[in-house]
Amino acid sequence: MKEHIAELISAAIDSLKQQDILPADLSPRIMVENAKDKAHGDFATNIALMLAKPAGCAPRELAQKLVDALPQSSSVTQVDIAGPGFINFFASAATITAVVADVLSQKDAFGLSKVGGHQKIQVEFVSANPTGPLHVGHGRGAAYGATVSDFLAAAGFDVYREYYVNDAGRQMDILATSVWLRYLELESLELESEGQNGIAFDFPSNGYKGGYILDIAKKAQDQFGDRLVRSAADVFSGVAADEPQGGDKEAHIDGLIAQAKALLGAETYDVMFDIALEDIRGDIENDLGEFGVAYQNWFSERSLTRGGDVETALKKLTDAGHIYEEGGAQWFRSTAFGDDKDRCVVRDNGMTTYFASDIAYMHNKFERGFDKLLYVFGADHHGYLPRLKAVCQALDYPLEKLDFRLVQFAILYRGSERVQMSTRSGSFVTLRELREEVGNDAARFFYVSRKSDQHMDFDLDLAKSQSKDNPVYYIQYAHARVCSVMRKLAEHEWDFDQEAGLAALELLDSDYEKNLMVALARYPEVLENCALHYEPHVMAQFMKELASDFHTWYNALKVLENDAQIRNARLALSEAVRQVLANGLGLLGVSAPEEM
RNA sequence: GCCUCAAUAGCUCAGAUGGAUAGAGCGUCCCCCUCCUAAGGGGAAGGCCGCAGGUUCGACUCCUGCUUGGGGCACCA
């Protein structure tokens, strides 16, 4: 309908051009918007205001000329000029009711868009280090990334969801070593129970202390038996003192890592490393799976080194003259592309940096032929943007192919009380705990109901409450209500005659019903908007509005009227509302229950 | 210090490419089930859109400065 009105306006403009009222070289962007006030009709355009200056006449005067030049249309019943020069359009009843038939015939497909044109877009999100379970901070990135991906797919993009697994680097070594030390503690207990001497030592202050480490240590026991046992004297031989003993905790843990590799041998160490990695990565995958978040690919950082990607990418940068050597290390001249400082890619000890992997990963993504790369980061990563943009340019790919979205943190509340989260000592609130407490539906909805770059307060009590205060239940209840009405039909020994209902839609002439139909018609553009701007919260907002419009109508007018025509028409509208609610909730990763 | 995101009703938040009288929910106050789920609905009150300039027919929206708050600024990952 908007397109139709835009065409009418365009025709009017052409006609005014021929009359030399408007300059012929003018090609304005015609904006048609949904009128916010009923008195302003159904659609409005500000075109006369925008063209007043080039036309050299007053806006209202130009508006009148445009209106006079508008072609006739059966779907427009009235055209007004209002305010400073707005042109308001009133749509015919048939135009407004048409959406109900559209929804009922297209069902799940209603609202889907082809605007993406099968562009290949890669979405990287979460990508938390596999050193422990996901916590509630990751949850928002997961919900947001998954939802945006689903919207993009619904808008006709070919979406490829990817989790970058940081399975290389020091943190992973700390993890593997932590597992080994827990393993030694377990073995020690067994030795003591057999009357032998245990292996006495203090767990490093910088090690991973979560309970899950112990579980992994047990798996290492299952696999290795006591073959990984070494004496405390050997393990701590030559290792710098830990912080509580007045030493340096970083040097201490690095020493332990070196000892682990030396005492176990590279091969055995790697096996234990992989046990830890796969256990935690698998747990994350399982956790996200239950949360309705699935990936096409779990991309291993180590594969970049092993597959030569890092080498290839660095060579490309070197050949292009973006790498220089200083102090025995190699640096990427990111300042040439607006970064604050140059970034090290190869340290003086010959090790490539984490950033070198990032370069290789981006290169790898582009090589795979994606039209667009979307990075979803936690807000704490925003410092990475300049250097990644620099990489993109240095690799000679257009910057427009890169998009970033930063997800701000969520602060948990229980009522008005803030829930303290501490990553220390493993006492954080995990995503899994959150899901178990409030349910997947509420968690998914709450996470994306705010603009991603907005801090959010997540009230656990509200998310759990089964009342109208809770938007998730409010929306789901609207869906369940329609289903309930359909069940009641049978009790009256009536059937829903869809064809008769569609034919009688013009009987639904109340403002309640018109509002509902106008809302339904907005759904496709809301969906498209969400996708193109990566803003799923708009749909969350829309769902609340649609549910509200429905509840208002439901309360004011009875669906199951004795009059069959009215009844079938209202059933058709109800079913259309239910379908759109189901479609929207589905995209948000929230279930649409038939009964509550 | 530099970068970045924010600041809208008592609270939590919407406000798409600048448009008409800035909107919801909660909370407060009134009202509505002999009726399809009251897990719902209707109404009232509540605003210097952080401050100050600028751009223009028009600014919550764009630009600049300032104030306040979140988060970043490592040969760490």
XYZ file of C-alpha atoms (C1' of nucleotides) in Angstrom:
673
model
C 0.000 0.000 0.000
C 2.814 2.396 0.809
C 4.385 1.601 -2.537
C 1.085 2.223 -4.227
C 0.749 5.655 -2.631
C 4.344 6.454 -3.486
C 3.556 5.638 -7.106
C 0.574 7.932 -7.067
C 2.702 10.747 -5.674
C 5.414 10.054 -8.178
C 2.901 10.341 -11.001
C 1.669 13.631 -9.569
C 5.215 14.960 -9.404
C 5.845 13.991 -13.021
C 2.746 15.783 -14.046
C 3.812 18.936 -12.177
C 7.186 18.728 -13.826
C 5.533 18.805 -17.220
C 3.638 21.893 -16.164
C 6.974 23.440 -15.148
C 5.765 23.847 -11.590
C 8.582 21.625 -10.441
C 12.096 21.566 -11.924
C 12.486 18.636 -14.292
C 15.786 17.436 -12.815
C 14.234 16.804 -9.429
C 14.233 13.213 -8.180
C 13.108 13.299 -4.573
C 12.922 10.295 -2.313
C 9.235 9.890 -1.615
C 8.518 9.039 1.985
C 5.202 7.552 2.961
C 4.667 6.814 6.612
C 1.968 5.305 8.747
C -0.077 8.097 10.223
C 0.245 8.225 13.984
C -3.062 9.941 14.567
C -6.348 8.635 13.175
C -7.350 12.163 12.284
C -4.437 12.103 9.853
C -5.819 9.199 7.917
C -3.864 6.012 7.387
C -0.800 7.174 5.508
C 0.949 10.512 5.231
C 3.695 12.099 3.191
C 5.778 15.177 3.795
C 6.735 15.510 0.135
C 5.227 18.978 -0.260
C 7.331 20.234 2.648
C 10.464 18.850 1.094
C 9.783 20.199 -2.372
C 8.474 23.601 -1.347
C 11.848 25.229 -1.707
C 12.790 23.914 -5.186
C 9.250 24.584 -6.352
C 9.467 28.113 -5.054
C 6.061 28.162 -3.488
C 4.453 27.644 -0.092
C 4.202 24.032 1.100
C 0.425 23.993 1.415
C 0.057 25.526 -2.007
C 2.318 22.876 -3.515
C 0.458 20.184 -1.593
C -2.780 21.342 -3.197
C -1.234 21.182 -6.668
C 0.068 17.690 -5.968
C -3.297 16.535 -4.711
C -4.969 17.943 -7.825
C -2.527 16.014 -9.975
C -2.917 12.703 -8.127
C -4.294 9.881 -10.278
C -7.496 8.225 -9.126
C -7.153 5.065 -7.087
C -9.826 2.731 -5.811
C -7.869 2.030 -2.630
C -7.720 5.672 -1.587
C -10.993 7.126 -0.399
C -9.910 10.553 0.739
C -6.893 12.841 0.518
C -6.419 15.764 2.888
C -3.901 18.517 3.276
C -3.118 19.236 6.883
C -0.770 21.056 9.190
C 2.156 22.816 7.533
C 1.670 20.864 4.303
C 1.307 17.159 4.993
C -0.787 15.144 2.575
C -2.881 12.539 4.363
C -4.348 9.498 2.683
C -7.351 7.508 3.850
C -7.345 3.903 2.717
C -10.467 2.079 1.654
C -11.923 -0.600 3.915
C -11.062 -3.306 1.409
C -7.438 -2.200 1.404
C -7.252 -2.426 5.156
C -8.970 -5.798 5.530
C -6.907 -7.391 2.741
C -4.101 -8.193 5.179
C -6.223 -10.819 6.947
C -6.520 -12.916 3.798
C -2.805 -12.423 3.147
C -1.874 -13.740 6.561
C -4.223 -16.706 6.407
C -2.986 -17.783 3.006
C 0.728 -17.255 3.626
C 0.733 -18.556 7.197
C 4.297 -19.101 8.446
C 5.633 -17.324 5.399
C 3.716 -14.116 6.043
C 6.120 -11.239 6.468
C 9.143 -12.967 4.990
C 11.128 -10.695 2.746
C 13.457 -11.112 -0.205
C 15.268 -7.859 0.413
C 18.493 -9.700 1.245
C 18.689 -11.136 -2.245
C 20.663 -14.183 -1.058
C 23.613 -12.059 -0.026
C 25.967 -14.187 2.002
C 26.385 -12.806 5.473
C 28.554 -14.331 8.140
C 27.606 -13.619 11.726
C 30.138 -14.243 14.436
C 28.795 -14.084 17.961
C 29.469 -15.204 21.528
C 32.944 -16.636 20.751
C 33.688 -16.779 24.467
C 36.931 -18.474 25.462
C 36.278 -22.149 26.141
C 37.729 -21.908 29.617
C 34.462 -22.283 31.482
C 30.701 -22.223 31.195
C 28.959 -19.236 29.633
C 27.785 -16.652 32.111
C 24.841 -14.298 31.897
C 26.919 -11.667 30.123
C 27.415 -14.029 27.195
C 23.695 -14.763 27.187
C 22.774 -11.416 25.766
C 25.268 -11.754 22.935
C 23.949 -15.237 22.241
C 20.299 -14.177 22.187
C 21.071 -11.081 20.163
C 23.316 -12.805 17.619
C 20.931 -15.691 17.121
C 17.916 -13.427 16.772
C 19.597 -11.060 14.354
C 20.725 -14.058 12.313
C 17.187 -15.394 12.197
C 15.830 -12.027 11.106
C 18.435 -11.801 8.385
C 17.451 -15.244 7.152
C 13.782 -14.207 7.225
C 14.694 -11.178 5.147
C 16.282 -13.256 2.424
C 19.942 -13.266 3.381
C 22.004 -16.430 3.314
C 23.180 -16.472 6.893
C 26.178 -18.330 8.221
C 26.420 -18.380 12.017
C 29.852 -18.956 13.428
C 31.490 -19.332 16.834
C 35.186 -18.572 16.941
C 36.755 -20.971 19.384
C 39.810 -19.493 21.062
C 41.476 -22.833 21.503
C 45.008 -21.503 21.372
C 46.920 -19.283 23.689
C 47.875 -18.862 27.283
C 44.404 -18.949 28.829
C 43.881 -22.415 27.426
C 47.242 -23.520 28.812
C 46.215 -22.204 32.207
C 43.033 -24.203 31.878
C 44.800 -27.424 30.939
C 47.298 -26.962 33.746
C 44.516 -26.257 36.227
C 42.890 -29.523 35.213
C 46.146 -31.383 35.707
C 46.662 -29.914 39.164
C 43.125 -30.881 40.186
C 43.871 -34.313 38.819
C 46.928 -34.480 41.044
C 44.795 -33.535 44.044
C 42.368 -36.334 43.249
C 45.181 -38.814 42.857
C 46.668 -37.569 46.078
C 43.468 -38.363 47.955
C 43.527 -41.867 46.580
C 47.126 -42.367 47.620
C 46.331 -41.164 51.114
C 43.332 -43.475 51.376
C 45.702 -46.284 50.561
C 47.970 -45.186 53.406
C 50.605 -43.686 51.156
C 51.938 -40.140 51.121
C 49.832 -37.645 49.187
C 50.982 -34.912 46.869
C 50.819 -31.727 48.893
C 50.751 -28.300 47.197
C 48.771 -25.073 47.028
C 46.535 -24.573 44.035
C 47.839 -21.556 42.063
C 45.982 -18.329 42.799
C 45.670 -17.596 39.097
C 44.384 -21.034 38.152
C 40.783 -21.843 37.218
C 38.981 -22.751 40.403
C 35.481 -23.536 39.192
C 33.947 -26.851 40.193
C 33.758 -27.898 36.552
C 37.557 -28.182 36.505
C 37.279 -30.997 39.017
C 34.788 -32.805 36.771
C 37.196 -32.588 33.869
C 40.013 -33.804 36.118
C 37.914 -36.893 36.838
C 37.628 -37.523 33.117
C 41.391 -37.277 32.862
C 41.567 -39.879 35.642
C 39.223 -42.147 33.697
C 41.376 -41.887 30.634
C 44.866 -41.899 32.122
C 44.512 -43.664 35.466
C 47.520 -42.657 37.514
C 49.871 -42.232 34.575
C 49.907 -38.434 34.877
C 51.021 -38.453 38.507
C 54.208 -36.537 39.274
C 55.645 -35.568 42.615
C 55.036 -32.103 44.005
C 58.759 -31.558 44.105
C 58.984 -32.180 40.340
C 55.926 -30.116 39.495
C 57.072 -27.064 41.426
C 60.742 -27.429 40.645
C 62.124 -24.095 39.523
C 58.698 -22.462 39.451
C 58.546 -18.857 40.685
C 56.665 -18.215 43.911
C 52.943 -17.530 43.827
C 51.442 -14.223 44.910
C 50.353 -15.269 48.414
C 53.958 -16.227 49.047
C 55.105 -12.793 47.954
C 55.762 -13.808 44.352
C 54.154 -13.066 41.010
C 51.037 -15.071 40.153
C 51.558 -14.694 36.388
C 55.142 -15.954 36.542
C 53.991 -18.714 38.854
C 51.337 -20.066 36.520
C 53.576 -19.710 33.463
C 56.189 -21.787 35.289
C 53.607 -24.452 36.060
C 52.487 -24.572 32.434
C 56.075 -25.100 31.324
C 56.473 -27.853 33.931
C 53.260 -29.542 32.794
C 54.448 -29.641 29.205
C 57.915 -30.838 30.192
C 56.845 -33.482 32.682
C 53.978 -34.922 30.658
C 55.523 -34.595 27.227
C 53.941 -32.611 24.427
C 51.777 -35.448 23.193
C 50.227 -36.370 26.520
C 49.836 -32.727 27.439
C 47.916 -32.141 24.223
C 45.595 -35.062 24.897
C 44.768 -33.655 28.327
C 44.423 -30.207 26.802
C 41.926 -31.572 24.293
C 39.928 -33.351 26.984
C 39.502 -30.029 28.746
C 38.794 -28.100 25.569
C 36.257 -30.526 24.171
C 34.511 -30.923 27.494
C 33.962 -27.212 27.891
C 33.292 -26.450 24.242
C 30.793 -29.300 24.138
C 29.148 -27.969 27.249
C 28.848 -24.518 25.674
C 27.392 -25.991 22.509
C 24.896 -27.973 24.549
C 24.019 -24.934 26.655
C 23.438 -22.753 23.599
C 21.534 -25.537 21.863
C 19.069 -25.662 24.725
C 18.824 -21.901 24.428
C 17.782 -22.260 20.787
C 21.107 -20.966 19.515
C 22.797 -23.058 16.854
C 25.777 -22.470 14.612
C 26.730 -23.603 11.130
C 30.324 -23.747 12.221
C 32.552 -23.796 15.285
C 35.705 -22.275 13.938
C 38.927 -23.337 15.617
C 41.620 -20.735 16.171
C 44.289 -23.452 16.132
C 43.185 -24.503 12.662
C 44.345 -21.115 11.405
C 47.885 -21.755 12.546
C 47.927 -25.364 11.507
C 46.318 -24.742 8.141
C 48.781 -21.985 7.292
C 46.160 -19.234 7.280
C 48.133 -17.094 9.687
C 51.213 -17.373 7.521
C 49.283 -16.590 4.343
C 47.523 -13.587 5.790
C 50.692 -12.151 7.312
C 52.521 -12.646 4.045
C 49.814 -10.748 2.239
C 50.166 -7.857 4.657
C 53.955 -8.005 4.446
C 53.897 -7.978 0.657
C 51.613 -4.981 0.728
C 54.104 -3.215 3.008
C 51.938 -3.039 6.105
C 54.310 -4.973 8.357
C 57.581 -3.735 9.824
C 60.085 -5.086 12.295
C 61.095 -3.434 15.522
C 62.779 -4.748 18.640
C 62.836 -8.250 17.219
C 59.041 -8.303 16.842
C 56.839 -7.755 13.809
C 54.215 -5.050 13.795
C 51.175 -4.272 11.733
C 51.060 -0.587 10.859
C 47.404 -0.155 11.805
C 47.970 3.539 12.524
C 48.054 3.997 8.755
C 44.333 3.193 8.877
C 43.348 5.252 11.856
C 44.174 2.971 14.765
C 45.697 4.477 17.917
C 48.856 2.443 17.814
C 50.528 -0.210 15.727
C 49.821 -3.785 16.740
C 52.239 -6.584 17.342
C 51.644 -9.687 15.224
C 54.775 -11.716 15.930
C 56.474 -11.390 19.293
C 60.227 -11.277 19.724
C 60.106 -14.912 20.830
C 58.673 -15.858 17.437
C 55.168 -16.571 18.680
C 52.343 -15.087 16.658
C 49.888 -13.060 18.717
C 46.207 -13.531 19.194
C 45.733 -10.554 16.915
C 47.618 -12.369 14.146
C 44.925 -15.056 14.370
C 42.259 -12.373 14.103
C 43.873 -11.169 10.906
C 44.021 -14.680 9.519
C 40.428 -15.331 10.525
C 39.143 -12.250 8.762
C 41.182 -13.121 5.694
C 39.763 -16.617 5.837
C 36.210 -15.253 6.028
C 36.695 -13.043 3.001
C 38.319 -15.893 1.094
C 35.181 -17.903 1.698
C 33.290 -15.307 -0.311
C 31.020 -13.650 2.212
C 29.412 -10.410 1.085
C 29.176 -9.156 4.613
C 30.804 -9.945 7.939
C 28.883 -9.091 11.070
C 30.839 -9.112 14.308
C 28.773 -9.180 17.473
C 30.996 -8.198 20.390
C 30.560 -7.533 24.044
C 30.895 -3.855 24.795
C 34.250 -4.495 26.427
C 35.677 -5.360 23.006
C 34.956 -2.070 21.338
C 38.655 -1.230 21.371
C 39.090 -3.926 18.711
C 37.074 -2.127 16.079
C 39.751 0.270 14.796
C 42.340 -2.474 14.383
C 39.901 -4.846 12.676
C 38.835 -2.090 10.321
C 42.518 -1.481 9.661
C 43.011 -5.159 8.837
C 40.092 -5.083 6.438
C 41.576 -2.160 4.544
C 45.105 -3.511 4.620
C 43.855 -6.788 3.170
C 42.286 -4.658 0.458
C 38.666 -5.501 1.112
C 35.970 -2.813 1.169
C 35.166 -1.536 4.614
C 31.439 -1.633 3.802
C 31.598 -5.400 4.044
C 32.288 -5.112 7.744
C 29.605 -4.481 10.333
C 29.980 -4.400 14.087
C 27.419 -4.514 16.824
C 28.384 -4.038 20.429
C 26.185 -5.645 23.019
C 26.153 -3.893 26.354
C 26.056 -5.741 29.620
C 22.929 -6.790 31.423
C 22.719 -6.209 35.140
C 20.684 -8.773 37.005
C 18.151 -7.745 39.602
C 15.943 -9.703 41.889
C 13.134 -7.231 42.371
C 14.988 -4.063 43.273
C 18.022 -5.882 44.576
C 21.061 -6.147 42.377
C 22.449 -9.647 41.954
C 26.175 -9.576 42.519
C 28.227 -11.366 39.943
C 31.774 -12.322 40.513
C 33.972 -14.103 38.048
C 36.387 -14.822 40.862
C 36.468 -18.218 42.480
C 33.995 -19.540 39.932
C 31.019 -18.049 41.738
C 29.353 -16.380 38.772
C 25.815 -16.722 37.546
C 25.925 -18.940 34.514
C 23.653 -18.696 31.514
C 22.430 -22.170 32.371
C 21.445 -21.102 35.871
C 19.604 -18.141 34.435
C 17.748 -20.307 31.930
C 16.784 -22.753 34.626
C 15.512 -19.980 36.831
C 13.471 -17.902 34.380
C 13.028 -20.248 31.432
C 14.327 -19.990 27.892
C 11.407 -17.948 26.580
C 11.745 -15.169 29.112
C 15.520 -15.142 28.850
C 15.496 -14.903 25.058
C 12.829 -12.209 25.045
C 14.277 -10.069 27.818
C 17.740 -10.104 26.316
C 16.609 -8.713 22.975
C 13.831 -6.458 24.163
C 16.245 -3.583 24.615
C 18.407 -1.925 22.034
C 21.665 -3.868 22.013
C 23.860 -0.861 22.664
C 21.759 0.065 25.657
C 22.615 -1.100 29.135
C 19.813 -3.181 30.489
C 18.434 -4.152 33.832
C 17.276 -7.743 33.823
C 14.755 -8.337 36.579
C 14.674 -12.042 37.388
C 11.479 -11.745 39.410
C 9.694 -9.992 36.565
C 10.934 -12.520 34.021
C 9.490 -15.288 36.161
C 6.204 -13.648 37.014
C 3.138 -15.002 35.282
C 1.188 -11.776 34.976
C 0.549 -8.949 32.588
C 3.616 -7.210 34.037
C 5.714 -9.730 32.223
C 5.712 -8.931 28.503
C 6.534 -12.498 27.530
C 3.476 -13.900 29.252
C 1.381 -11.003 28.070
C 2.182 -11.793 24.446
C 1.994 -15.549 24.835
C -1.326 -15.167 26.570
C -2.730 -13.303 23.565
C -1.724 -16.264 21.419
C -3.194 -18.753 23.868
C -6.417 -16.767 24.032
C -7.021 -17.184 20.314
C -6.359 -20.897 20.628
C -8.773 -21.003 23.521
C -11.477 -19.338 21.457
C -10.941 -21.888 18.720
C -11.398 -24.665 21.265
C -14.580 -23.032 22.573
C -15.988 -23.109 19.053
C -16.333 -26.842 19.239
C -18.263 -26.626 22.504
C -20.842 -24.497 20.715
C -20.815 -27.034 17.900
C -19.735 -24.371 15.466
C -17.080 -24.513 12.776
C -14.775 -21.800 11.597
C -15.722 -21.060 8.012
C -12.672 -19.164 6.817
C -14.033 -18.306 3.404
C -17.222 -16.879 4.851
C -15.163 -14.988 7.396
C -12.923 -13.404 4.787
C -15.946 -12.427 2.737
C -17.491 -10.704 5.723
C -14.452 -8.760 6.911
C -16.007 -5.437 5.993
C -18.427 -5.965 8.860
C -15.494 -5.455 11.214
C -15.713 -1.702 11.183
C -14.863 -0.838 14.782
C -11.706 1.116 15.565
C -10.522 -1.879 17.592
C -10.611 -4.072 14.532
C -9.189 -1.516 12.196
C -6.285 -0.933 14.581
C -5.579 -4.622 14.654
C -5.562 -4.961 10.898
C -3.333 -1.934 10.474
C -0.962 -3.477 12.997
C -0.918 -6.793 11.132
C -0.074 -4.972 7.932
C 2.924 -3.376 9.619
C 4.486 -6.727 10.511
C 6.415 -7.238 7.247
C 8.044 -3.835 7.399
C 8.888 -4.304 11.078
C 10.581 -7.578 10.208
C 12.553 -6.026 7.385
C 13.537 -3.109 9.555
C 14.761 -5.419 12.304
C 16.881 -7.330 9.830
C 18.425 -4.420 7.974
C 19.272 -2.492 11.114
C 20.155 -5.498 13.271
C 17.562 -4.339 15.762
C 15.346 -7.172 16.955
C 14.053 -5.112 19.875
C 11.725 -3.376 17.452
C 9.929 -6.675 16.913
C 9.748 -7.289 20.643
C 8.143 -3.889 20.989
C 5.778 -4.581 18.101
C 4.697 -7.889 19.597
C 3.711 -6.117 22.796
C 1.695 -3.587 20.839
C -0.033 -6.224 18.768
C -0.886 -8.223 21.871
C -2.208 -5.095 23.514
C -4.389 -4.219 20.510
C -5.688 -7.753 20.553
C -6.498 -7.807 24.279
C -8.300 -4.480 23.957
C -10.429 -5.743 21.119
C -11.046 -9.068 22.823
C -12.287 -7.300 25.899
C -14.543 -4.942 23.994
C -16.163 -7.265 21.489
C -17.164 -10.882 21.567
C -15.693 -13.204 18.974
C -18.141 -16.046 19.374
C -21.231 -14.134 18.313
C -24.397 -15.911 17.300
C -24.361 -14.114 13.979
C -22.361 -16.467 11.770
C -21.027 -13.774 9.448
C -19.654 -11.625 12.243
C -18.413 -14.671 14.100
C -16.507 -16.030 11.138
C -15.080 -12.632 10.299
C -13.843 -12.183 13.857
C -12.477 -15.708 13.906
C -10.581 -14.936 10.716
C -9.115 -11.824 12.311
C -8.282 -13.738 15.498
C -6.538 -16.432 13.551
C -4.566 -13.844 11.584
C -3.451 -12.233 14.844
C -2.478 -15.620 16.218
C -0.458 -16.398 13.108
C 1.445 -13.128 13.210
C 2.099 -13.499 16.928
C 3.418 -16.992 16.297
C 5.628 -15.796 13.437
C 7.077 -12.939 15.430
C 7.627 -14.969 18.582
C 9.265 -17.670 16.491
C 11.774 -15.184 15.131
C 12.498 -14.002 18.655
C 13.147 -17.583 19.751
C 10.115 -17.631 22.023
C 7.484 -20.351 22.020
C 3.841 -19.656 21.208
C 1.820 -21.852 23.590
C -1.729 -22.913 22.767
C -2.685 -23.109 26.380
C -1.409 -21.437 29.512
C 44.196 12.111 29.263
C 42.273 9.601 24.652
C 38.362 6.475 22.435
C 33.346 4.675 22.759
C 28.149 4.021 24.241
C 24.535 6.338 26.747
C 21.319 10.498 29.370
C 13.420 10.864 27.496
C 7.411 10.483 33.210
C 8.827 8.561 40.248
C 10.978 3.403 37.988
C 12.210 0.252 33.397
C 12.307 1.600 28.467
C 10.323 2.794 22.981
C 10.596 6.864 19.697
C 13.395 3.631 11.680
C 15.929 7.409 6.897
C 14.589 15.051 10.861
C 7.766 16.167 10.792
C 1.763 17.311 13.108
C -0.380 17.348 20.354
C 6.902 13.018 22.611
C 4.613 7.110 23.615
C 4.201 2.138 26.337
C 4.604 -0.897 30.850
C 5.262 -0.609 36.096
C 4.124 2.351 40.387
C -0.010 5.957 42.296
C -5.480 7.080 41.994
C -10.584 5.692 40.030
C -13.511 1.959 37.260
C -15.027 -2.996 34.539
C -16.282 -10.365 35.053
C -24.627 -13.423 35.435
C -20.057 -12.587 29.298
C -14.997 -16.589 24.627
C -8.972 -17.630 30.384
C -9.591 -10.839 35.166
C -2.764 -14.521 33.382
C -7.449 -9.375 30.765
C -9.580 -4.340 29.827
C -10.956 1.160 30.403
C -9.771 6.017 32.525
C -6.868 9.961 35.519
C -2.486 12.196 37.131
C 2.587 12.393 35.840
C 7.690 15.700 30.894
C 12.877 22.105 30.499
C 13.492 14.806 25.976
C 21.009 16.126 30.881
C 22.917 21.653 29.825
C 24.281 25.452 26.098
C 24.839 26.853 21.223
C 24.392 25.687 15.768
C 22.203 23.704 10.986
C 16.393 24.799 8.677
C 10.220 25.866 6.993
C 10.640 22.298 11.182
C 15.284 19.015 16.004
C 14.125 13.997 21.213
C 16.355 12.847 16.315
C 21.814 15.873 12.736
C 26.649 19.009 14.193
C 29.878 21.369 18.150
C 31.046 22.198 23.245
C 30.021 21.007 28.356
C 28.124 17.918 32.625
C 27.114 12.986 34.539
C 27.292 7.600 34.164
C 28.848 2.458 31.754
C 32.926 0.322 29.169
C 37.638 0.315 26.802
C 42.818 2.154 26.092
C 48.950 -4.376 27.382
C 55.036 -8.011 22.907
C 47.067 -10.371 27.677
C 43.599 -13.481 25.869
